[in-house]
Amino acid sequence: MDLKFVILILNGLTLAAILFVLGSGLTLAFGLMRVVNLSHGAFYLLGGYIGYSVVKATGNWPLALITGGLSIALLGLIFERFMLTRVRGGDLPETLLTVALAMIIADQALVYWPRNPVTLNVPDYLSPSIELLGITYPGFRFVMMIVSIIIAVSLYLLLYKTKLGAAVRAGVDDRETVDAIGINITVIYTAVFVLSALLGGIAGVLGGSYLQLSPGGDAIILIYSLVVIILGGMGSLGGAVVSSLILGQIVSFGLAYFPQYSYFLIFIPMALVLSIRPQGLFGRKL
Amino acid sequence: MRISRGRFLRVFFRVAFYLLLIALPLYASQYTVTTFIRIIYFGFLSVSTGFLIGQAGMVSLTQAAFFGIAGYGLGLFGYERGIPFPLADILAILLVLIFATVFGLIANRAQKIVFLMITLAFGQVVFAFALQNTTLLHGWAGIRGIRPPTVLGIDFNETANFYWASLAIFSLALFILWRIVKSPFGLMLNGIRESSQRMVALGYPVYWIRVVAFLIAAVYAGIGGLLATYNTGVITPTTMQLSRMIWVLLMVILGGASYFWGPVVGTVVAVWLDVLISQVTERYNTVIGIIFVLIVLFSPTGILGYLDRIRKQNRIPILRKFYDVEKEPEMEKS
């Protein structure tokens, strides 16, 4: 196989790792709460920026990953508890609130972080050069894939092997009944939203170490994550895995062969899937 | 039939208000007139978005893209190919209709929040294409140098003339939209907003009604785009950015999405806010975002909804005379 091909496929897998962490958070929140969190891109950006500051101050990348994720989780908690709950059940007000939050975050980020694109520094011990099929590839990208796989497995275990997960899945199907049999659905909503924010923040640190963080980047990331969940089917974890793998390859090969249309290309599978199967590859009919 | 005093006053003040609007270039500064032109073309965009939200319960985030497509159409046909005035504009609107048909046929297979996401993605497709395509649409730079035409000896490069033309087109468009909203078609849309399943059960072709509403809204956004492009002389991808679409959404909610005049009122307020805030602070989006949060949390029916409540409570009796909005059912939650 051509070496260039191998590199492009590996790049695609790295992108897929980021896209999955990003999309899984969004898809979880949507599946249960029917909220499209349009501030997910801003969560990513802010998480990445916080991670950037931590790495700059301490040089400790794992700490950055944790701080970036947890601070966004905290933000998500505050936002969900004090704002989102107040308009629960209204599609439009919920979406608008997340839009407003995204605007505020993106604008405030301009005050505290540089306006030119930045990338998180990754320490050498996390990025050994790894020889694979005759090419040297930065080891850090494998670290990202591993982190992403760990997250995927833990999400699967959480959703399908724990009581909380069972309650979440039941809530997806019928929230009134779940509430009626004595499970506190409000707490579960909060938990899922916080988890989703956490994943957004983590994705930001991962993405910020591979791609660049820049003002306005939140809108592009938001679109990527929306395409992941539209393509995979909203609320489906497996769908997020498959669609991020597909999109990762499309973006990677698109950048190499059609740089003028790289961003445009990701919409083609989406338009195709929507016209044939509007609920997405693995989604259920809403 | 005797006309009651209250009704006479209302008609009188409306006519006076409209005359003041027409006479604007005679007594206001050039800057004010330009701002009103901006209000009109953004008004088209927000009326288009508000019509879908308020009448049909469809939150479409593609409208800014239609606004931009019309502008690019004008740039490509009128400026670069040199096609004369009315023809280039008609071609641009046709281009909008082609896009709207494709998007509308696909997006309307979904409803509510999924519809919102799909239209958001479509809007961004167009934005991305305009941004990355350098051969036809010139990427970031866009198309520059588009000027309004001279028709029947009237030069529309003149701000006042352009303002009058815009005002006339806007008034006519609003009148037509008012007739559409009050027609059986408008009632069908309201029925779909309240319960699309019920409308299906009653035998209405819900899917096609929604597609037609989407096309109507696209044309309105397109006309706004034509006026905007003539006025600024440029069309760039920035016109279709997500933040622009969100700003329009704010206008609609600010005025009151469930009221016919809501988007117009919202646009007037938002454009002036825009002027005021950017004079005071650089953190424009933070302020707008906070206003957005406050409206959604505390006054989801917008300015008109707020006035309506005050009027019903009779707190300021004089408002009853000047302010009379056709009451429409509040938007159904979820």
PDB file of N, CA, C and O in Angstrom, chain B residues 174-208:
ATOM      1  N   LEU B 174     -44.696  42.925   3.082  1.00  0.00           N
ATOM      2  CA  LEU B 174     -45.373  42.660   4.353  1.00  0.00           C
ATOM      3  C   LEU B 174     -46.872  42.514   4.129  1.00  0.00           C
ATOM      4  O   LEU B 174     -47.514  41.658   4.732  1.00  0.00           O
ATOM      5  N   PHE B 175     -47.419  43.363   3.224  1.00  0.00           N
ATOM      6  CA  PHE B 175     -48.842  43.268   2.929  1.00  0.00           C
ATOM      7  C   PHE B 175     -49.176  41.894   2.358  1.00  0.00           C
ATOM      8  O   PHE B 175     -50.126  41.234   2.789  1.00  0.00           O
ATOM      9  N   ILE B 176     -48.342  41.432   1.416  1.00  0.00           N
ATOM     10  CA  ILE B 176     -48.584  40.115   0.811  1.00  0.00           C
ATOM     11  C   ILE B 176     -48.479  39.022   1.870  1.00  0.00           C
ATOM     12  O   ILE B 176     -49.313  38.119   1.946  1.00  0.00           O
ATOM     13  N   LEU B 177     -47.474  39.136   2.721  1.00  0.00           N
ATOM     14  CA  LEU B 177     -47.292  38.117   3.752  1.00  0.00           C
ATOM     15  C   LEU B 177     -48.479  38.100   4.709  1.00  0.00           C
ATOM     16  O   LEU B 177     -48.937  37.044   5.145  1.00  0.00           O
ATOM     17  N   TRP B 178     -48.983  39.304   4.997  1.00  0.00           N
ATOM     18  CA  TRP B 178     -50.159  39.416   5.872  1.00  0.00           C
ATOM     19  C   TRP B 178     -51.336  38.669   5.261  1.00  0.00           C
ATOM     20  O   TRP B 178     -52.026  37.909   5.929  1.00  0.00           O
ATOM     21  N   ARG B 179     -51.526  38.851   3.925  1.00  0.00           N
ATOM     22  CA  ARG B 179     -52.607  38.136   3.243  1.00  0.00           C
ATOM     23  C   ARG B 179     -52.366  36.624   3.292  1.00  0.00           C
ATOM     24  O   ARG B 179     -53.306  35.851   3.466  1.00  0.00           O
ATOM     25  N   ILE B 180     -51.116  36.223   3.132  1.00  0.00           N
ATOM     26  CA  ILE B 180     -50.808  34.787   3.163  1.00  0.00           C
ATOM     27  C   ILE B 180     -51.140  34.219   4.542  1.00  0.00           C
ATOM     28  O   ILE B 180     -51.768  33.170   4.671  1.00  0.00           O
ATOM     29  N   VAL B 181     -50.724  34.960   5.597  1.00  0.00           N
ATOM     30  CA  VAL B 181     -50.943  34.482   6.968  1.00  0.00           C
ATOM     31  C   VAL B 181     -52.432  34.338   7.249  1.00  0.00           C
ATOM     32  O   VAL B 181     -52.865  33.402   7.913  1.00  0.00           O
ATOM     33  N   LYS B 182     -53.233  35.277   6.695  1.00  0.00           N
ATOM     34  CA  LYS B 182     -54.669  35.248   6.975  1.00  0.00           C
ATOM     35  C   LYS B 182     -55.442  34.347   6.024  1.00  0.00           C
ATOM     36  O   LYS B 182     -56.648  34.185   6.161  1.00  0.00           O
ATOM     37  N   SER B 183     -54.760  33.806   5.022  1.00  0.00           N
ATOM     38  CA  SER B 183     -55.454  32.973   4.031  1.00  0.00           C
ATOM     39  C   SER B 183     -55.643  31.561   4.588  1.00  0.00           C
ATOM     40  O   SER B 183     -55.086  31.211   5.622  1.00  0.00           O
ATOM     41  N   PRO B 184     -56.454  30.741   3.885  1.00  0.00           N
ATOM     42  CA  PRO B 184     -56.582  29.338   4.310  1.00  0.00           C
ATOM     43  C   PRO B 184     -55.226  28.653   4.438  1.00  0.00           C
ATOM     44  O   PRO B 184     -55.017  27.843   5.327  1.00  0.00           O
ATOM     45  N   PHE B 185     -54.292  29.027   3.557  1.00  0.00           N
ATOM     46  CA  PHE B 185     -52.956  28.441   3.630  1.00  0.00           C
ATOM     47  C   PHE B 185     -52.302  28.757   4.976  1.00  0.00           C
ATOM     48  O   PHE B 185     -51.705  27.890   5.614  1.00  0.00           O
ATOM     49  N   GLY B 186     -52.447  30.039   5.402  1.00  0.00           N
ATOM     50  CA  GLY B 186     -51.893  30.439   6.693  1.00  0.00           C
ATOM     51  C   GLY B 186     -52.506  29.648   7.834  1.00  0.00           C
ATOM     52  O   GLY B 186     -51.811  29.243   8.768  1.00  0.00           O
ATOM     53  N   LEU B 187     -53.807  29.426   7.721  1.00  0.00           N
ATOM     54  CA  LEU B 187     -54.477  28.654   8.776  1.00  0.00           C
ATOM     55  C   LEU B 187     -53.979  27.208   8.809  1.00  0.00           C
ATOM     56  O   LEU B 187     -53.807  26.628   9.875  1.00  0.00           O
ATOM     57  N   MET B 188     -53.720  26.661   7.605  1.00  0.00           N
ATOM     58  CA  MET B 188     -53.164  25.304   7.558  1.00  0.00           C
ATOM     59  C   MET B 188     -51.819  25.271   8.278  1.00  0.00           C
ATOM     60  O   MET B 188     -51.529  24.350   9.033  1.00  0.00           O
ATOM     61  N   LEU B 189     -51.005  26.308   8.038  1.00  0.00           N
ATOM     62  CA  LEU B 189     -49.703  26.373   8.704  1.00  0.00           C
ATOM     63  C   LEU B 189     -49.878  26.396  10.217  1.00  0.00           C
ATOM     64  O   LEU B 189     -49.179  25.696  10.951  1.00  0.00           O
ATOM     65  N   ASN B 190     -50.835  27.226  10.690  1.00  0.00           N
ATOM     66  CA  ASN B 190     -51.072  27.284  12.129  1.00  0.00           C
ATOM     67  C   ASN B 190     -51.506  25.928  12.662  1.00  0.00           C
ATOM     68  O   ASN B 190     -51.100  25.523  13.752  1.00  0.00           O
ATOM     69  N   GLY B 191     -52.314  25.235  11.850  1.00  0.00           N
ATOM     70  CA  GLY B 191     -52.744  23.900  12.258  1.00  0.00           C
ATOM     71  C   GLY B 191     -51.554  22.967  12.402  1.00  0.00           C
ATOM     72  O   GLY B 191     -51.459  22.200  13.354  1.00  0.00           O
ATOM     73  N   ILE B 192     -50.618  23.064  11.458  1.00  0.00           N
ATOM     74  CA  ILE B 192     -49.429  22.215  11.514  1.00  0.00           C
ATOM     75  C   ILE B 192     -48.580  22.572  12.727  1.00  0.00           C
ATOM     76  O   ILE B 192     -48.048  21.704  13.408  1.00  0.00           O
ATOM     77  N   ARG B 193     -48.511  23.888  13.032  1.00  0.00           N
ATOM     78  CA  ARG B 193     -47.745  24.321  14.191  1.00  0.00           C
ATOM     79  C   ARG B 193     -48.317  23.697  15.471  1.00  0.00           C
ATOM     80  O   ARG B 193     -47.590  23.231  16.332  1.00  0.00           O
ATOM     81  N   GLU B 194     -49.658  23.677  15.548  1.00  0.00           N
ATOM     82  CA  GLU B 194     -50.272  23.171  16.775  1.00  0.00           C
ATOM     83  C   GLU B 194     -50.174  21.652  16.866  1.00  0.00           C
ATOM     84  O   GLU B 194     -49.901  21.115  17.920  1.00  0.00           O
ATOM     85  N   SER B 195     -50.455  20.974  15.772  1.00  0.00           N
ATOM     86  CA  SER B 195     -50.366  19.516  15.801  1.00  0.00           C
ATOM     87  C   SER B 195     -50.311  18.985  14.384  1.00  0.00           C
ATOM     88  O   SER B 195     -51.321  18.959  13.674  1.00  0.00           O
ATOM     89  N   SER B 196     -49.120  18.572  13.966  1.00  0.00           N
ATOM     90  CA  SER B 196     -49.017  18.127  12.578  1.00  0.00           C
ATOM     91  C   SER B 196     -49.700  16.780  12.382  1.00  0.00           C
ATOM     92  O   SER B 196     -50.245  16.522  11.326  1.00  0.00           O
ATOM     93  N   GLN B 197     -49.711  15.941  13.447  1.00  0.00           N
ATOM     94  CA  GLN B 197     -50.386  14.641  13.302  1.00  0.00           C
ATOM     95  C   GLN B 197     -51.872  14.834  13.015  1.00  0.00           C
ATOM     96  O   GLN B 197     -52.461  14.159  12.184  1.00  0.00           O
ATOM     97  N   ARG B 198     -52.474  15.796  13.757  1.00  0.00           N
ATOM     98  CA  ARG B 198     -53.901  16.045  13.568  1.00  0.00           C
ATOM     99  C   ARG B 198     -54.161  16.486  12.133  1.00  0.00           C
ATOM    100  O   ARG B 198     -55.135  16.067  11.500  1.00  0.00           O
ATOM    101  N   MET B 199     -53.267  17.343  11.607  1.00  0.00           N
ATOM    102  CA  MET B 199     -53.460  17.827  10.235  1.00  0.00           C
ATOM    103  C   MET B 199     -53.322  16.692   9.233  1.00  0.00           C
ATOM    104  O   MET B 199     -54.032  16.651   8.228  1.00  0.00           O
ATOM    105  N   VAL B 200     -52.402  15.775   9.520  1.00  0.00           N
ATOM    106  CA  VAL B 200     -52.264  14.605   8.643  1.00  0.00           C
ATOM    107  C   VAL B 200     -53.554  13.797   8.684  1.00  0.00           C
ATOM    108  O   VAL B 200     -54.104  13.405   7.659  1.00  0.00           O
ATOM    109  N   ALA B 201     -54.064  13.634   9.915  1.00  0.00           N
ATOM    110  CA  ALA B 201     -55.291  12.849  10.089  1.00  0.00           C
ATOM    111  C   ALA B 201     -56.463  13.492   9.361  1.00  0.00           C
ATOM    112  O   ALA B 201     -57.349  12.805   8.848  1.00  0.00           O
ATOM    113  N   LEU B 202     -56.464  14.822   9.312  1.00  0.00           N
ATOM    114  CA  LEU B 202     -57.544  15.527   8.636  1.00  0.00           C
ATOM    115  C   LEU B 202     -57.389  15.490   7.116  1.00  0.00           C
ATOM    116  O   LEU B 202     -58.226  16.003   6.386  1.00  0.00           O
ATOM    117  N   GLY B 203     -56.284  14.919   6.661  1.00  0.00           N
ATOM    118  CA  GLY B 203     -56.111  14.733   5.234  1.00  0.00           C
ATOM    119  C   GLY B 203     -55.344  15.842   4.525  1.00  0.00           C
ATOM    120  O   GLY B 203     -55.364  15.923   3.304  1.00  0.00           O
ATOM    121  N   TYR B 204     -54.675  16.719   5.286  1.00  0.00           N
ATOM    122  CA  TYR B 204     -53.905  17.777   4.637  1.00  0.00           C
ATOM    123  C   TYR B 204     -52.529  17.245   4.226  1.00  0.00           C
ATOM    124  O   TYR B 204     -51.929  16.459   4.946  1.00  0.00           O
ATOM    125  N   PRO B 205     -52.045  17.680   3.068  1.00  0.00           N
ATOM    126  CA  PRO B 205     -50.697  17.261   2.657  1.00  0.00           C
ATOM    127  C   PRO B 205     -49.638  18.058   3.440  1.00  0.00           C
ATOM    128  O   PRO B 205     -49.006  18.969   2.908  1.00  0.00           O
ATOM    129  N   VAL B 206     -49.440  17.682   4.707  1.00  0.00           N
ATOM    130  CA  VAL B 206     -48.606  18.456   5.622  1.00  0.00           C
ATOM    131  C   VAL B 206     -47.213  18.712   5.063  1.00  0.00           C
ATOM    132  O   VAL B 206     -46.705  19.834   5.089  1.00  0.00           O
ATOM    133  N   TYR B 207     -46.613  17.624   4.528  1.00  0.00           N
ATOM    134  CA  TYR B 207     -45.251  17.743   4.002  1.00  0.00           C
ATOM    135  C   TYR B 207     -45.163  18.841   2.955  1.00  0.00           C
ATOM    136  O   TYR B 207     -44.304  19.718   2.998  1.00  0.00           O
ATOM    137  N   TRP B 208     -46.105  18.849   2.008  1.00  0.00           N
ATOM    138  CA  TRP B 208     -46.033  19.810   0.900  1.00  0.00           C
ATOM    139  C   TRP B 208     -46.353  21.225   1.377  1.00  0.00           C
ATOM    140  O   TRP B 208     -45.775  22.202   0.885  1.00  0.00           O
TER     141      TRP B 208
END
